[in-house]
Amino acid sequence: MTRNIDEAFKEATEFIDIIKKPVGTVSLEERRKIATETVENFRDYINKGFLEYRKSVTEAGEFAVTEWMGQGSILKDALDREFIDILGGFGLYSYGIRHPKIVEAVKAQLDRSPQYSQEMLDPLRAKLARVIAKLTPGDIQYGFFANSGTEAVEGAMKLAKFYTGKKGFISMLKGFHGKTLGSLSLMGKNDYRAPLLPLLEGMRHVPFGDVEAVEHELKYAAAVGDDIAAVVAEPIQGEAGAIVPPDDFWPGLRQVCDKYGVLLIADEVQTGFGRTGKIFGVDHWDVAPDIMCFGKALGGGVVPMSGFFSTPKIWEVMEPNPFMHTTTTGGNPIACASALAAITVMHEENLPAQAAEKGEYVMNRLQELSERHPGILDKVTGKGLLIGMHFVDDEIGYHVASGLFARGVITAGTLTNARCIRFEPALNIPMELLDEALNKMEDVFKSLPSS
Ligand SMILES: *Cc1c(COP(=O)(O)O)cnc(C)c1O
């Protein structure tokens, strides 16, 4: 692109003027222009591949839907069309979009100090750590905040290496922990890993839910002196399709980790803060991990936020030189204000209980749907509002995802990977919207040739 500094400034100014217009006062004509230009901008400045992907997930040329605003569980596009959000930003929107109490706290903090000096002590970070220490199981107490889930996982891996002096990790097949190089080393799927090998040394992957396989690896690793720092797993696998492990898995992991003297890391980036019907995923099995990773919903869906927490005993290794792990913007005041407000919302709205109840309702209704329209759904998995709909094949899953989209319901599924679609709405989604989404689901099931 030809350099043109004047035009760069002019375009930025014009767009800021549009952003600053009061809600509801940007004309339809302006929004239409924005929608058209957004497609061009994605094509020319972000990645053409996204447009191809969008085309592949939508029927009837609706690929270029431009997000404009959202509230609760409703998204609106630039042309005023409404969608029910049952994707929840893959777990980001546990509290819904723009929860008023979270937005209010962030606005108030913005008026005081949005970022910190890097030198004085920051009261918000300190308070949030104290609050999370009180929410978490076992001896978990000290924490470090960052901006994304993958950063929380990277920090947890560094902590485990510092503390144990060992380099290896055991993680789970189909597990997902983020896409930076350390987290990718843990990933249990070849697609995103293979082109980047070799990643970190000493990685081993075992089937999710199989404690014996974990113990075998620990035994062999010890036998050859190639020792393991930690075992890493999601309490319930998210990206893999809301896969719930057998009930003896987490207690068993705790046992073998203690037996072999390795740390247990729970990646709660997606399961944390109410999503699965308890405050944390590990609460279903009353297990206290050595390190916990948080992200997504932690920031209340308003400001990006993540963190990893551990016990005083383990955290000691971070004390002689607290600069061994740092970040400039992680745990900034607006992110902490957002997270603190989100935690109060979780409590006031009793969101873990809402997730448990609504989750059971959705699973039952999907089961009924499946019985009325056989040959579409293979199975439904999950806990709380982390639910996976597993279709008999990719093609049917794709038709369901695109059929829902055409009926104004947002999910995620692609032409090549729609065997499983996640049902992961805000935990406070109103029952009427949940029913509307499920009714539209039945409508789509009815329209499929196989039913
Ligand atoms: C989404 C996710 C991550 C990565 O979070 P990002 O913010 O996308 O980096 C890590 N672990 C789990 C379990 C996740 O679901």
XYZ file of N, CA, C and O in Angstrom, residues 334-402:
276
model
N -8.325 -1.102 34.477
C -9.679 -1.296 33.915
C -10.020 -2.784 33.807
O -11.166 -3.178 34.000
N -9.001 -3.616 33.532
C -9.261 -5.064 33.472
C -9.648 -5.575 34.858
O -10.560 -6.400 35.002
N -8.953 -5.080 35.885
C -9.269 -5.534 37.247
C -10.640 -5.038 37.686
O -11.391 -5.778 38.344
N -10.991 -3.812 37.321
C -12.318 -3.291 37.663
C -13.378 -4.164 37.003
O -14.400 -4.522 37.609
N -13.115 -4.535 35.751
C -14.037 -5.377 34.995
C -14.195 -6.732 35.682
O -15.312 -7.231 35.871
N -13.059 -7.325 36.088
C -13.094 -8.650 36.711
C -13.779 -8.601 38.083
O -14.584 -9.480 38.416
N -13.471 -7.575 38.849
C -14.107 -7.453 40.176
C -15.625 -7.320 40.029
O -16.396 -7.970 40.741
N -16.044 -6.485 39.084
C -17.484 -6.311 38.862
C -18.099 -7.622 38.375
O -19.200 -7.998 38.802
N -17.382 -8.330 37.507
C -17.906 -9.598 36.978
C -18.124 -10.595 38.116
O -19.125 -11.319 38.140
N -17.197 -10.615 39.069
C -17.334 -11.551 40.196
C -18.558 -11.191 41.047
O -19.298 -12.072 41.487
N -18.817 -9.895 41.217
C -20.024 -9.521 41.984
C -21.289 -9.925 41.218
O -22.270 -10.372 41.815
N -21.239 -9.791 39.895
C -22.396 -10.189 39.086
C -22.618 -11.694 39.187
O -23.755 -12.168 39.345
N -21.520 -12.449 39.136
C -21.628 -13.916 39.250
C -22.353 -14.276 40.546
O -23.213 -15.157 40.564
N -22.008 -13.560 41.598
C -22.598 -13.848 42.908
C -24.061 -13.376 42.983
O -24.958 -14.130 43.342
N -24.290 -12.099 42.605
C -25.642 -11.535 42.716
C -26.660 -12.291 41.870
O -27.803 -12.458 42.273
N -26.246 -12.720 40.678
C -27.188 -13.404 39.788
C -27.124 -14.918 39.952
O -27.766 -15.648 39.190
N -26.313 -15.355 40.922
C -26.211 -16.786 41.188
C -25.941 -17.563 39.893
O -26.627 -18.530 39.570
N -24.942 -17.111 39.154
C -24.745 -17.632 37.800
C -24.327 -19.099 37.732
O -24.776 -19.808 36.827
N -23.511 -19.598 38.668
C -23.217 -21.037 38.571
C -24.503 -21.871 38.643
O -24.686 -22.810 37.864
N -25.432 -21.485 39.547
C -26.687 -22.238 39.667
C -27.534 -22.074 38.416
O -28.161 -23.037 37.936
N -27.551 -20.861 37.856
C -28.304 -20.656 36.603
C -27.743 -21.553 35.503
O -28.487 -22.137 34.711
N -26.398 -21.638 35.449
C -25.761 -22.469 34.420
C -26.152 -23.930 34.605
O -26.461 -24.640 33.635
N -26.162 -24.388 35.871
C -26.493 -25.794 36.136
C -27.928 -26.095 35.697
O -28.194 -27.065 34.982
N -28.861 -25.207 36.098
C -30.269 -25.439 35.777
C -30.553 -25.362 34.288
O -31.187 -26.223 33.702
N -30.064 -24.272 33.681
C -30.337 -24.093 32.256
C -29.627 -25.162 31.435
O -30.139 -25.614 30.403
N -28.439 -25.568 31.906
C -27.698 -26.608 31.194
C -28.499 -27.899 31.146
O -28.600 -28.543 30.101
N -29.091 -28.252 32.289
C -29.859 -29.481 32.335
C -31.080 -29.379 31.408
O -31.417 -30.316 30.691
N -31.699 -28.196 31.444
C -32.873 -27.958 30.592
C -32.510 -28.119 29.107
O -33.199 -28.805 28.352
N -31.397 -27.484 28.721
C -30.983 -27.547 27.308
C -30.640 -28.984 26.918
O -31.077 -29.473 25.861
N -29.904 -29.683 27.782
C -29.514 -31.064 27.446
C -30.766 -31.931 27.280
O -30.840 -32.749 26.362
N -31.760 -31.739 28.165
C -33.000 -32.519 28.052
C -33.733 -32.202 26.758
O -34.203 -33.096 26.061
N -33.825 -30.901 26.455
C -34.550 -30.537 25.228
C -33.834 -31.038 23.987
O -34.476 -31.468 23.025
N -32.506 -30.994 24.004
C -31.765 -31.501 22.841
C -31.958 -33.010 22.700
O -32.059 -33.538 21.591
N -32.028 -33.682 23.844
C -32.262 -35.127 23.825
C -33.624 -35.438 23.207
O -33.739 -36.318 22.362
N -34.645 -34.651 23.617
C -35.987 -34.840 23.043
C -35.976 -34.587 21.541
O -36.555 -35.339 20.762
N -35.298 -33.499 21.179
C -35.191 -33.149 19.762
C -34.596 -34.313 18.981
O -35.052 -34.663 17.888
N -33.545 -34.873 19.568
C -32.828 -35.953 18.913
C -33.737 -37.175 18.745
O -33.676 -37.867 17.726
N -34.613 -37.420 19.739
C -35.527 -38.556 19.632
C -36.613 -38.311 18.598
O -37.008 -39.211 17.872
N -37.079 -37.040 18.525
C -38.122 -36.715 17.527
C -37.572 -36.696 16.106
O -38.292 -36.936 15.162
N -36.299 -36.367 16.000
C -35.694 -36.272 14.661
C -34.418 -37.111 14.626
O -33.307 -36.573 14.692
N -34.565 -38.424 14.534
C -33.384 -39.278 14.615
C -32.474 -39.110 13.402
O -32.882 -38.582 12.361
N -31.215 -39.527 13.559
C -30.271 -39.500 12.436
C -29.559 -38.175 12.280
O -28.872 -37.948 11.285
N -29.744 -37.238 13.218
C -29.071 -35.947 13.115
C -28.013 -35.823 14.204
O -26.819 -35.698 13.922
N -28.485 -35.892 15.457
C -27.563 -35.772 16.590
C -27.053 -37.149 16.977
O -27.846 -38.086 17.136
N -25.742 -37.247 17.133
C -25.177 -38.500 17.608
C -25.245 -38.520 19.138
O -25.734 -39.450 19.749
N -24.747 -37.427 19.755
C -24.855 -37.329 21.219
C -24.713 -35.876 21.661
O -24.266 -35.025 20.888
N -25.113 -35.638 22.901
C -24.976 -34.320 23.514
C -24.109 -34.496 24.749
O -24.354 -35.392 25.553
N -23.064 -33.668 24.870
C -22.155 -33.805 26.015
C -22.039 -32.470 26.746
O -22.446 -31.433 26.234
N -21.463 -32.492 27.947
C -21.151 -31.251 28.640
C -21.738 -31.177 30.036
O -22.375 -32.123 30.522
N -21.460 -30.056 30.661
C -21.963 -29.772 32.007
C -22.290 -28.288 32.063
O -21.564 -27.476 31.485
N -23.354 -27.951 32.819
C -23.747 -26.555 32.893
C -24.028 -26.040 31.491
O -24.609 -26.748 30.663
N -23.585 -24.817 31.197
C -23.812 -24.269 29.855
C -22.565 -24.372 28.974
O -22.314 -23.522 28.131
N -21.787 -25.411 29.187
C -20.714 -25.784 28.256
C -21.159 -27.100 27.635
O -20.943 -28.175 28.191
N -21.900 -26.964 26.511
C -22.581 -28.120 25.926
C -22.100 -28.336 24.496
O -21.951 -27.385 23.727
N -21.838 -29.596 24.155
C -21.435 -29.929 22.789
C -22.518 -30.753 22.123
O -22.981 -31.741 22.669
N -22.944 -30.285 20.932
C -23.879 -31.076 20.128
C -23.035 -31.804 19.093
O -22.391 -31.163 18.254
N -23.012 -33.120 19.175
C -22.192 -33.911 18.261
C -23.098 -34.504 17.193
O -23.971 -35.317 17.498
N -22.910 -34.081 15.950
C -23.775 -34.526 14.858
C -23.214 -35.798 14.227
O -22.050 -36.133 14.425
N -24.079 -36.484 13.483
C -23.629 -37.757 12.919
C -22.526 -37.542 11.878
O -21.664 -38.399 11.712
N -22.559 -36.418 11.171
C -21.415 -36.111 10.293
C -21.258 -34.599 10.113
O -22.113 -33.818 10.524
N -20.138 -34.213 9.493
C -19.816 -32.801 9.281
C -20.912 -32.078 8.513
O -21.254 -30.947 8.819
N -21.437 -32.772 7.497
C -22.364 -32.082 6.609
C -23.643 -31.672 7.344
O -24.122 -30.548 7.190
N -24.162 -32.582 8.159
C -25.379 -32.263 8.916
C -25.096 -31.127 9.904
O -25.870 -30.173 10.019
N -23.950 -31.217 10.575
C -23.574 -30.156 11.514
C -23.503 -28.809 10.815
O -23.982 -27.786 11.324
N -22.949 -28.823 9.603
C -22.836 -27.593 8.834
C -24.216 -27.033 8.481
O -24.464 -25.831 8.616
N -25.120 -27.935 8.062
C -26.473 -27.465 7.717
C -27.192 -26.906 8.940
O -27.956 -25.950 8.829
N -26.940 -27.481 10.103
C -27.571 -26.963 11.323
C -26.995 -25.576 11.644
O -27.736 -24.622 11.894
N -25.658 -25.457 11.601
C -25.037 -24.164 11.924
C -25.500 -23.079 10.968
O -25.888 -21.985 11.387
N -25.501 -23.381 9.668
C -25.892 -22.340 8.712
C -27.392 -22.094 8.752
O -27.842 -20.958 8.584
